[in-house]
PDB file of C-alpha atoms in Angstrom:
ATOM      1  CA  TYR N   1     -14.399  30.801 -30.694  1.00 62.00           C
ATOM      2  CA  ASP N   2     -14.546  31.846 -34.351  1.00 75.00           C
ATOM      3  CA  GLY N   3     -10.925  32.972 -34.473  1.00 78.00           C
ATOM      4  CA  ASP N   4     -11.635  36.479 -35.751  1.00 86.00           C
ATOM      5  CA  ILE N   5      -8.710  38.906 -35.487  1.00 89.00           C
ATOM      6  CA  PHE N   6      -9.193  42.635 -35.038  1.00 92.00           C
ATOM      7  CA  ALA N   7      -6.628  45.328 -35.792  1.00 94.00           C
ATOM      8  CA  SER N   8      -6.403  49.059 -35.194  1.00 95.00           C
ATOM      9  CA  ASP N   9      -3.995  51.804 -36.171  1.00 92.00           C
ATOM     10  CA  ASP N  10      -5.166  54.196 -33.435  1.00 94.00           C
ATOM     11  CA  PHE N  11      -6.442  51.875 -30.656  1.00 94.00           C
ATOM     12  CA  LYS N  12      -9.854  53.541 -31.022  1.00 95.00           C
ATOM     13  CA  VAL N  13     -11.387  52.088 -34.153  1.00 96.00           C
ATOM     14  CA  TRP N  14     -11.027  48.329 -34.618  1.00 96.00           C
ATOM     15  CA  LYS N  15     -11.519  46.400 -37.836  1.00 95.00           C
ATOM     16  CA  ASN N  16     -12.105  42.706 -38.344  1.00 94.00           C
ATOM     17  CA  VAL N  17      -9.199  41.726 -40.615  1.00 94.00           C
ATOM     18  CA  GLY N  18     -10.015  38.030 -40.943  1.00 91.00           C
ATOM     19  CA  LYS N  19      -9.032  34.704 -39.437  1.00 87.00           C
ATOM     20  CA  LEU N  20      -5.557  33.300 -38.884  1.00 84.00           C
ATOM     21  CA  PHE N  21      -6.302  29.899 -37.357  1.00 78.00           C
ATOM     22  CA  GLY N  22     -10.014  29.394 -37.791  1.00 70.00           C
ATOM     23  CA  LYS N  23     -12.033  28.273 -34.795  1.00 71.00           C
ATOM     24  CA  ALA N  24      -9.908  28.043 -31.667  1.00 67.00           C
ATOM     25  CA  GLU N  25     -11.148  27.756 -28.101  1.00 72.00           C
ATOM     26  CA  CYS N  26      -8.865  29.407 -25.511  1.00 78.00           C
ATOM     27  CA  PRO N  27      -6.153  30.213 -28.100  1.00 81.00           C
ATOM     28  CA  ASP N  28      -2.553  30.944 -27.214  1.00 83.00           C
ATOM     29  CA  PHE N  29       0.085  32.236 -29.621  1.00 85.00           C
ATOM     30  CA  PHE N  30       3.668  32.958 -28.700  1.00 86.00           C
ATOM     31  CA  PRO N  31       7.212  33.111 -30.104  1.00 88.00           C
ATOM     32  CA  LEU N  32       9.413  30.042 -29.987  1.00 84.00           C
ATOM     33  CA  PRO N  33      10.648  29.610 -26.375  1.00 84.00           C
ATOM     34  CA  SER N  34      14.310  29.144 -25.558  1.00 82.00           C
ATOM     35  CA  ASP N  35      15.826  25.688 -26.019  1.00 83.00           C
ATOM     36  CA  CYS N  36      15.536  23.331 -23.061  1.00 81.00           C
ATOM     37  CA  ALA N  37      18.639  22.906 -20.909  1.00 76.00           C
ATOM     38  CA  GLY N  38      20.983  20.315 -22.352  1.00 73.00           C
ATOM     39  CA  CYS N  39      19.039  20.009 -25.602  1.00 73.00           C
ATOM     40  CA  ALA N  40      20.958  19.960 -28.855  1.00 64.00           C
ATOM     41  CA  GLY N  41      19.421  20.272 -32.291  1.00 59.00           C
ATOM     42  CA  ASP N  42      20.535  18.634 -35.506  1.00 56.00           C
ATOM     43  CA  GLY N  43      20.884  21.750 -37.627  1.00 52.00           C
ATOM     44  CA  GLU N  44      17.238  21.893 -38.620  1.00 55.00           C
ATOM     45  CA  THR N  45      16.689  24.186 -41.581  1.00 56.00           C
ATOM     46  CA  ASP N  46      12.976  24.773 -41.007  1.00 64.00           C
ATOM     47  CA  ARG N  47      13.254  25.960 -37.427  1.00 72.00           C
ATOM     48  CA  PRO N  48       9.861  27.323 -36.380  1.00 78.00           C
ATOM     49  CA  THR N  49       9.284  30.813 -35.069  1.00 80.00           C
ATOM     50  CA  HIS N  50       5.990  30.498 -33.152  1.00 79.00           C
ATOM     51  CA  PHE N  51       3.569  28.131 -31.484  1.00 73.00           C
ATOM     52  CA  HIS N  52      -0.195  28.153 -31.701  1.00 74.00           C
ATOM     53  CA  ALA N  53      -2.157  26.361 -29.002  1.00 71.00           C
ATOM     54  CA  THR N  54      -5.627  25.502 -27.792  1.00 65.00           C
ATOM     55  CA  ALA N  55      -5.616  22.089 -26.108  1.00 62.00           C
ATOM     56  CA  ASN N  56      -2.941  21.030 -28.612  1.00 70.00           C
ATOM     57  CA  TYR N  57       0.203  22.761 -29.767  1.00 76.00           C
ATOM     58  CA  GLU N  58       1.038  23.452 -33.392  1.00 80.00           C
ATOM     59  CA  ILE N  59       4.525  24.473 -34.525  1.00 82.00           C
ATOM     60  CA  GLY N  60       5.065  26.798 -37.444  1.00 85.00           C
ATOM     61  CA  THR N  61       6.373  30.071 -38.794  1.00 87.00           C
ATOM     62  CA  TYR N  62       4.580  33.400 -38.646  1.00 90.00           C
ATOM     63  CA  ASP N  63       5.008  36.377 -40.957  1.00 91.00           C
ATOM     64  CA  GLU N  64       3.209  39.398 -39.531  1.00 90.00           C
ATOM     65  CA  GLY N  65       2.691  40.873 -43.004  1.00 91.00           C
ATOM     66  CA  ALA N  66       1.406  44.373 -43.707  1.00 94.00           C
ATOM     67  CA  PRO N  67      -0.359  46.498 -41.069  1.00 93.00           C
ATOM     68  CA  MET N  68      -4.079  45.821 -40.624  1.00 94.00           C
ATOM     69  CA  THR N  69      -3.768  42.231 -41.842  1.00 94.00           C
ATOM     70  CA  THR N  70      -3.733  38.900 -40.039  1.00 92.00           C
ATOM     71  CA  GLY N  71      -0.285  37.990 -41.265  1.00 91.00           C
ATOM     72  CA  THR N  72       0.486  34.454 -42.444  1.00 90.00           C
ATOM     73  CA  TRP N  73       0.743  31.302 -40.340  1.00 86.00           C
ATOM     74  CA  THR N  74       2.483  28.288 -41.906  1.00 86.00           C
ATOM     75  CA  PRO N  75       2.537  25.055 -39.865  1.00 83.00           C
ATOM     76  CA  LEU N  76       5.556  22.814 -40.244  1.00 79.00           C
ATOM     77  CA  LYS N  77       5.022  19.817 -42.475  1.00 72.00           C
ATOM     78  CA  GLY N  78       4.745  16.324 -41.061  1.00 62.00           C
ATOM     79  CA  ALA N  79       4.136  15.033 -37.567  1.00 55.00           C
ATOM     80  CA  ALA N  80       6.335  17.700 -35.977  1.00 56.00           C
ATOM     81  CA  GLY N  81       4.010  20.434 -37.196  1.00 57.00           C
ATOM     82  CA  HIS N  82       0.980  19.255 -35.260  1.00 61.00           C
ATOM     83  CA  LEU N  83       1.446  17.936 -31.734  1.00 59.00           C
ATOM     84  CA  ASP N  84      -0.792  15.747 -29.652  1.00 58.00           C
ATOM     85  CA  GLY N  85      -2.577  17.188 -26.683  1.00 61.00           C
ATOM     86  CA  VAL N  86      -0.559  17.891 -23.565  1.00 67.00           C
ATOM     87  CA  ASP N  87      -0.847  15.055 -21.019  1.00 65.00           C
ATOM     88  CA  ALA N  88      -2.809  12.850 -23.417  1.00 60.00           C
ATOM     89  CA  THR N  89      -5.544  15.541 -23.772  1.00 59.00           C
ATOM     90  CA  PHE N  90      -6.391  15.510 -20.066  1.00 68.00           C
ATOM     91  CA  PHE N  91      -4.811  18.978 -20.164  1.00 74.00           C
ATOM     92  CA  TYR N  92      -7.186  21.623 -21.499  1.00 74.00           C
ATOM     93  CA  ALA N  93      -7.551  25.367 -22.113  1.00 77.00           C
ATOM     94  CA  SER N  94      -3.847  26.034 -21.606  1.00 80.00           C
ATOM     95  CA  LYS N  95      -2.560  29.588 -21.362  1.00 84.00           C
ATOM     96  CA  SER N  96       0.911  31.034 -21.010  1.00 87.00           C
ATOM     97  CA  PHE N  97       2.619  34.258 -20.012  1.00 90.00           C
ATOM     98  CA  TRP N  98       6.125  35.653 -20.352  1.00 93.00           C
ATOM     99  CA  ASP N  99       8.126  36.055 -17.151  1.00 95.00           C
ATOM    100  CA  PRO N 100      10.435  39.051 -17.811  1.00 94.00           C
ATOM    101  CA  VAL N 101      12.318  38.570 -14.523  1.00 95.00           C
ATOM    102  CA  LYS N 102      13.716  35.132 -15.378  1.00 93.00           C
ATOM    103  CA  SER N 103      13.189  35.344 -19.150  1.00 92.00           C
ATOM    104  CA  ARG N 104      11.003  32.264 -19.397  1.00 92.00           C
ATOM    105  CA  ARG N 105       7.555  31.285 -20.622  1.00 92.00           C
ATOM    106  CA  ILE N 106       5.254  29.821 -17.990  1.00 93.00           C
ATOM    107  CA  MET N 107       2.213  27.766 -18.900  1.00 88.00           C
ATOM    108  CA  TRP N 108      -0.698  26.381 -16.941  1.00 87.00           C
ATOM    109  CA  GLY N 109      -4.041  24.890 -17.820  1.00 83.00           C
ATOM    110  CA  TRP N 110      -7.146  23.042 -16.724  1.00 81.00           C
ATOM    111  CA  VAL N 111      -6.536  19.445 -15.659  1.00 77.00           C
ATOM    112  CA  ARG N 112      -9.515  17.239 -16.415  1.00 70.00           C
ATOM    113  CA  ALA N 113      -8.719  14.743 -13.698  1.00 61.00           C
ATOM    114  CA  GLY N 114     -12.141  13.196 -13.228  1.00 54.00           C
ATOM    115  CA  LEU N 115     -12.139   9.580 -12.128  1.00 48.00           C
ATOM    116  CA  GLY N 116     -14.956   8.501 -14.386  1.00 45.00           C
ATOM    117  CA  LYS N 117     -18.664   9.330 -14.384  1.00 43.00           C
ATOM    118  CA  ALA N 118     -21.837   7.800 -13.094  1.00 38.00           C
ATOM    119  CA  SER N 119     -22.196   5.572 -16.149  1.00 41.00           C
ATOM    120  CA  GLY N 120     -18.791   4.066 -15.438  1.00 42.00           C
ATOM    121  CA  ASP N 121     -17.359   5.327 -18.741  1.00 46.00           C
ATOM    122  CA  VAL N 122     -13.880   6.574 -17.792  1.00 44.00           C
ATOM    123  CA  SER N 123     -12.827   6.961 -21.432  1.00 47.00           C
ATOM    124  CA  ASN N 124     -14.855  10.136 -21.957  1.00 49.00           C
ATOM    125  CA  LYS N 125     -12.382  12.895 -21.119  1.00 46.00           C
ATOM    126  CA  ASP N 126     -15.011  15.603 -21.618  1.00 47.00           C
ATOM    127  CA  GLU N 127     -17.115  14.386 -18.700  1.00 46.00           C
ATOM    128  CA  CYS N 128     -15.073  14.279 -15.524  1.00 46.00           C
ATOM    129  CA  THR N 129     -17.680  13.335 -12.961  1.00 45.00           C
ATOM    130  CA  LEU N 130     -16.801  10.984 -10.154  1.00 45.00           C
ATOM    131  CA  ALA N 131     -18.076   7.463 -10.537  1.00 43.00           C
ATOM    132  CA  ASN N 132     -20.260   7.940  -7.453  1.00 45.00           C
ATOM    133  CA  GLY N 133     -21.965  10.905  -9.144  1.00 46.00           C
ATOM    134  CA  ASN N 134     -20.605  13.536  -6.738  1.00 48.00           C
ATOM    135  CA  GLY N 135     -19.615  16.057  -9.371  1.00 49.00           C
ATOM    136  CA  ARG N 136     -16.461  17.057 -11.162  1.00 54.00           C
ATOM    137  CA  TYR N 137     -12.923  16.493 -10.030  1.00 60.00           C
ATOM    138  CA  ASN N 138     -11.067  19.056 -12.141  1.00 71.00           C
ATOM    139  CA  MET N 139      -8.399  21.535 -11.105  1.00 76.00           C
ATOM    140  CA  ASN N 140      -5.894  24.111 -12.294  1.00 82.00           C
ATOM    141  CA  SER N 141      -2.496  22.654 -13.099  1.00 85.00           C
ATOM    142  CA  LEU N 142       0.774  23.596 -11.491  1.00 86.00           C
ATOM    143  CA  ALA N 143       2.817  26.150 -13.393  1.00 92.00           C
ATOM    144  CA  ARG N 144       5.319  24.744 -15.885  1.00 91.00           C
ATOM    145  CA  GLU N 145       8.223  26.326 -17.694  1.00 93.00           C
ATOM    146  CA  THR N 146       7.850  25.911 -21.437  1.00 88.00           C
ATOM    147  CA  ASN N 147      10.911  25.302 -23.603  1.00 88.00           C
ATOM    148  CA  TYR N 148      11.673  23.961 -27.047  1.00 86.00           C
ATOM    149  CA  ASP N 149      13.538  20.758 -27.902  1.00 84.00           C
ATOM    150  CA  PRO N 150      15.081  21.317 -31.347  1.00 83.00           C
ATOM    151  CA  LEU N 151      15.893  17.634 -31.808  1.00 80.00           C
ATOM    152  CA  LEU N 152      12.352  16.430 -31.115  1.00 77.00           C
ATOM    153  CA  GLN N 153      10.853  19.597 -32.614  1.00 77.00           C
ATOM    154  CA  GLN N 154       8.337  19.954 -29.810  1.00 78.00           C
ATOM    155  CA  LEU N 155       7.668  21.804 -26.590  1.00 81.00           C
ATOM    156  CA  THR N 156       8.752  20.528 -23.203  1.00 83.00           C
ATOM    157  CA  PHE N 157       6.866  21.274 -19.999  1.00 84.00           C
ATOM    158  CA  PHE N 158       8.666  20.990 -16.673  1.00 87.00           C
ATOM    159  CA  PRO N 159       7.592  22.290 -13.239  1.00 89.00           C
ATOM    160  CA  ILE N 160       9.002  25.709 -12.450  1.00 94.00           C
ATOM    161  CA  GLU N 161      12.060  25.702 -10.199  1.00 93.00           C
ATOM    162  CA  GLU N 162      10.222  27.456  -7.376  1.00 94.00           C
ATOM    163  CA  TYR N 163       8.448  24.196  -6.563  1.00 89.00           C
ATOM    164  CA  ASP N 164      11.733  22.866  -5.185  1.00 87.00           C
ATOM    165  CA  GLU N 165      11.030  24.958  -2.093  1.00 88.00           C
ATOM    166  CA  LEU N 166       7.860  22.950  -1.409  1.00 84.00           C
ATOM    167  CA  ARG N 167       9.676  19.644  -1.056  1.00 83.00           C
ATOM    168  CA  GLY N 168       9.993  18.116   2.380  1.00 83.00           C
ATOM    169  CA  ASP N 169      11.433  14.847   3.628  1.00 84.00           C
ATOM    170  CA  VAL N 170      11.233  11.650   1.598  1.00 85.00           C
ATOM    171  CA  LEU N 171       8.054   9.775   2.565  1.00 85.00           C
ATOM    172  CA  ALA N 172       9.064   6.340   1.286  1.00 85.00           C
ATOM    173  CA  THR N 173      11.390   4.606  -1.119  1.00 85.00           C
ATOM    174  CA  ALA N 174      11.320   1.204  -2.777  1.00 84.00           C
ATOM    175  CA  GLY N 175      15.051   1.210  -3.436  1.00 84.00           C
ATOM    176  CA  GLU N 176      16.327  -1.319  -5.937  1.00 86.00           C
ATOM    177  CA  THR N 177      13.418  -3.724  -6.205  1.00 85.00           C
ATOM    178  CA  TRP N 178      12.975  -6.775  -8.424  1.00 85.00           C
ATOM    179  CA  LEU N 179       9.603  -6.465 -10.153  1.00 82.00           C
ATOM    180  CA  VAL N 180       7.473  -9.522 -10.806  1.00 81.00           C
ATOM    181  CA  PRO N 181       5.345  -9.182 -13.984  1.00 78.00           C
ATOM    182  CA  GLY N 182       1.733  -8.465 -13.154  1.00 76.00           C
ATOM    183  CA  SER N 183       2.358  -7.578  -9.516  1.00 79.00           C
ATOM    184  CA  ASP N 184       2.553  -4.268  -7.624  1.00 81.00           C
ATOM    185  CA  VAL N 185       5.077  -2.905  -5.126  1.00 83.00           C
ATOM    186  CA  ASP N 186       3.278  -1.049  -2.328  1.00 83.00           C
ATOM    187  CA  LEU N 187       5.216   1.830  -0.769  1.00 83.00           C
ATOM    188  CA  GLY N 188       3.223   1.432   2.429  1.00 81.00           C
ATOM    189  CA  LEU N 189       2.536   5.114   3.006  1.00 80.00           C
ATOM    190  CA  PRO N 190       0.551   6.107   6.106  1.00 78.00           C
ATOM    191  CA  GLU N 191      -3.015   7.219   5.417  1.00 75.00           C
ATOM    192  CA  LYS N 192      -3.210  10.610   3.648  1.00 74.00           C
ATOM    193  CA  ALA N 193       0.591  10.968   3.738  1.00 75.00           C
ATOM    194  CA  GLY N 194       0.844  11.074  -0.044  1.00 71.00           C
ATOM    195  CA  LEU N 195      -2.027  13.413  -0.868  1.00 72.00           C
ATOM    196  CA  GLN N 196       0.426  16.177  -1.842  1.00 74.00           C
ATOM    197  CA  SER N 197       3.525  14.395  -2.971  1.00 77.00           C
ATOM    198  CA  GLU N 198       5.907  13.885  -5.844  1.00 80.00           C
ATOM    199  CA  LEU N 199       6.812  10.453  -7.177  1.00 82.00           C
ATOM    200  CA  ARG N 200      10.001   9.604  -9.020  1.00 84.00           C
ATOM    201  CA  ALA N 201      10.564   6.222 -10.623  1.00 85.00           C
ATOM    202  CA  SER N 202      13.260   4.755 -12.847  1.00 86.00           C
ATOM    203  CA  PHE N 203      13.461   1.285 -14.371  1.00 86.00           C
ATOM    204  CA  ASP N 204      16.236  -0.818 -15.821  1.00 87.00           C
ATOM    205  CA  MET N 205      15.758  -1.488 -19.513  1.00 83.00           C
ATOM    206  CA  PRO N 206      13.642  -4.662 -19.881  1.00 85.00           C
ATOM    207  CA  GLU N 207      14.712  -7.434 -22.203  1.00 83.00           C
ATOM    208  CA  GLN N 208      11.197  -8.119 -23.446  1.00 85.00           C
ATOM    209  CA  ALA N 209       7.958  -6.269 -24.110  1.00 87.00           C
ATOM    210  CA  THR N 210       6.261  -5.200 -20.889  1.00 87.00           C
ATOM    211  CA  ARG N 211       4.354  -2.407 -19.176  1.00 86.00           C
ATOM    212  CA  LEU N 212       6.171  -0.170 -16.702  1.00 86.00           C
ATOM    213  CA  GLY N 213       4.404   2.387 -14.564  1.00 86.00           C
ATOM    214  CA  VAL N 214       3.034   3.567 -11.256  1.00 85.00           C
ATOM    215  CA  LYS N 215      -0.410   3.830  -9.659  1.00 80.00           C
ATOM    216  CA  VAL N 216      -1.574   6.793  -7.604  1.00 77.00           C
ATOM    217  CA  ILE N 217      -4.733   7.454  -5.554  1.00 70.00           C
ATOM    218  CA  THR N 218      -4.853   3.762  -4.731  1.00 72.00           C
ATOM    219  CA  GLY N 219      -6.520   4.414  -1.372  1.00 65.00           C
ATOM    220  CA  SER N 220      -8.928   7.168  -2.403  1.00 56.00           C
ATOM    221  CA  PRO N 221     -11.919   7.598  -0.052  1.00 55.00           C
ATOM    222  CA  LEU N 222     -13.849   9.283  -2.884  1.00 51.00           C
ATOM    223  CA  VAL N 223     -14.645   6.299  -5.027  1.00 50.00           C
ATOM    224  CA  ASP N 224     -13.841   2.630  -5.239  1.00 50.00           C
ATOM    225  CA  ASP N 225     -11.224   1.579  -7.766  1.00 57.00           C
ATOM    226  CA  ALA N 226     -10.125   5.191  -8.277  1.00 61.00           C
ATOM    227  CA  ALA N 227      -6.446   4.429  -8.852  1.00 67.00           C
ATOM    228  CA  ILE N 228      -4.875   6.211 -11.797  1.00 72.00           C
ATOM    229  CA  GLU N 229      -2.177   4.304 -13.643  1.00 76.00           C
ATOM    230  CA  ILE N 230       0.648   6.180 -15.347  1.00 79.00           C
ATOM    231  CA  PHE N 231       2.466   3.736 -17.563  1.00 82.00           C
ATOM    232  CA  PHE N 232       4.645   3.117 -20.579  1.00 82.00           C
ATOM    233  CA  ASP N 233       4.303   0.055 -22.800  1.00 86.00           C
ATOM    234  CA  PHE N 234       7.871  -0.900 -23.614  1.00 85.00           C
ATOM    235  CA  ALA N 235       8.788  -2.827 -26.746  1.00 85.00           C
ATOM    236  CA  PRO N 236      12.422  -3.766 -27.436  1.00 81.00           C
ATOM    237  CA  ASN N 237      14.004  -2.448 -30.587  1.00 73.00           C
ATOM    238  CA  ALA N 238      13.883  -5.278 -33.124  1.00 58.00           C
ATOM    239  CA  SER N 239      16.301  -3.559 -35.500  1.00 54.00           C
ATOM    240  CA  PRO N 240      19.776  -5.135 -35.772  1.00 47.00           C
TER     241      PRO N 240
END
């Protein structure tokens, strides 16, 4: 937790050589991944070399320096240097490993997917107890391939391609549906049919500010009103 770094020149005697990042729970540190497919940069001159992560990811450059030292970590300046937590901080204690077979970095983490706690406070992401008091509802995430978007200057996280083999038949589709503001479109899935499923949604560009999204776990037997809403608040570009 304290971020101490130890070094050795014989792998027998280890010396505390200092701190590189300070306190960091479940740290991860890795070279810049390959660019995401189809991504195109804008000739950035301060292209980072590494990423440092705990629950958040920080972009920067690393100079390993002389032997038996911590080296030097320099975060990029501005918003691009420090990223928000993955999945709005519901993603925690992420770790990654290098896949030498397909030359890719794979990341997974701890999904704090609690549906609230006994007090009814669903805003506290550190306490993921079900609203009926029946304990935590957390889980390991699916594996994601980690790449770099040079235009956005941030990591991207997409499910690994092997998950394609898990897909079966389409359970339901809404097709082209006219959405009425403030109302829902029910896919009408049979009971428990969507417990392990993937949802894809696309929307035409609205002409006015509105919220677009989907709700899952709408029929959960675990707790009343357990639906989780995944949404985007759209605002039209006011610039000429």
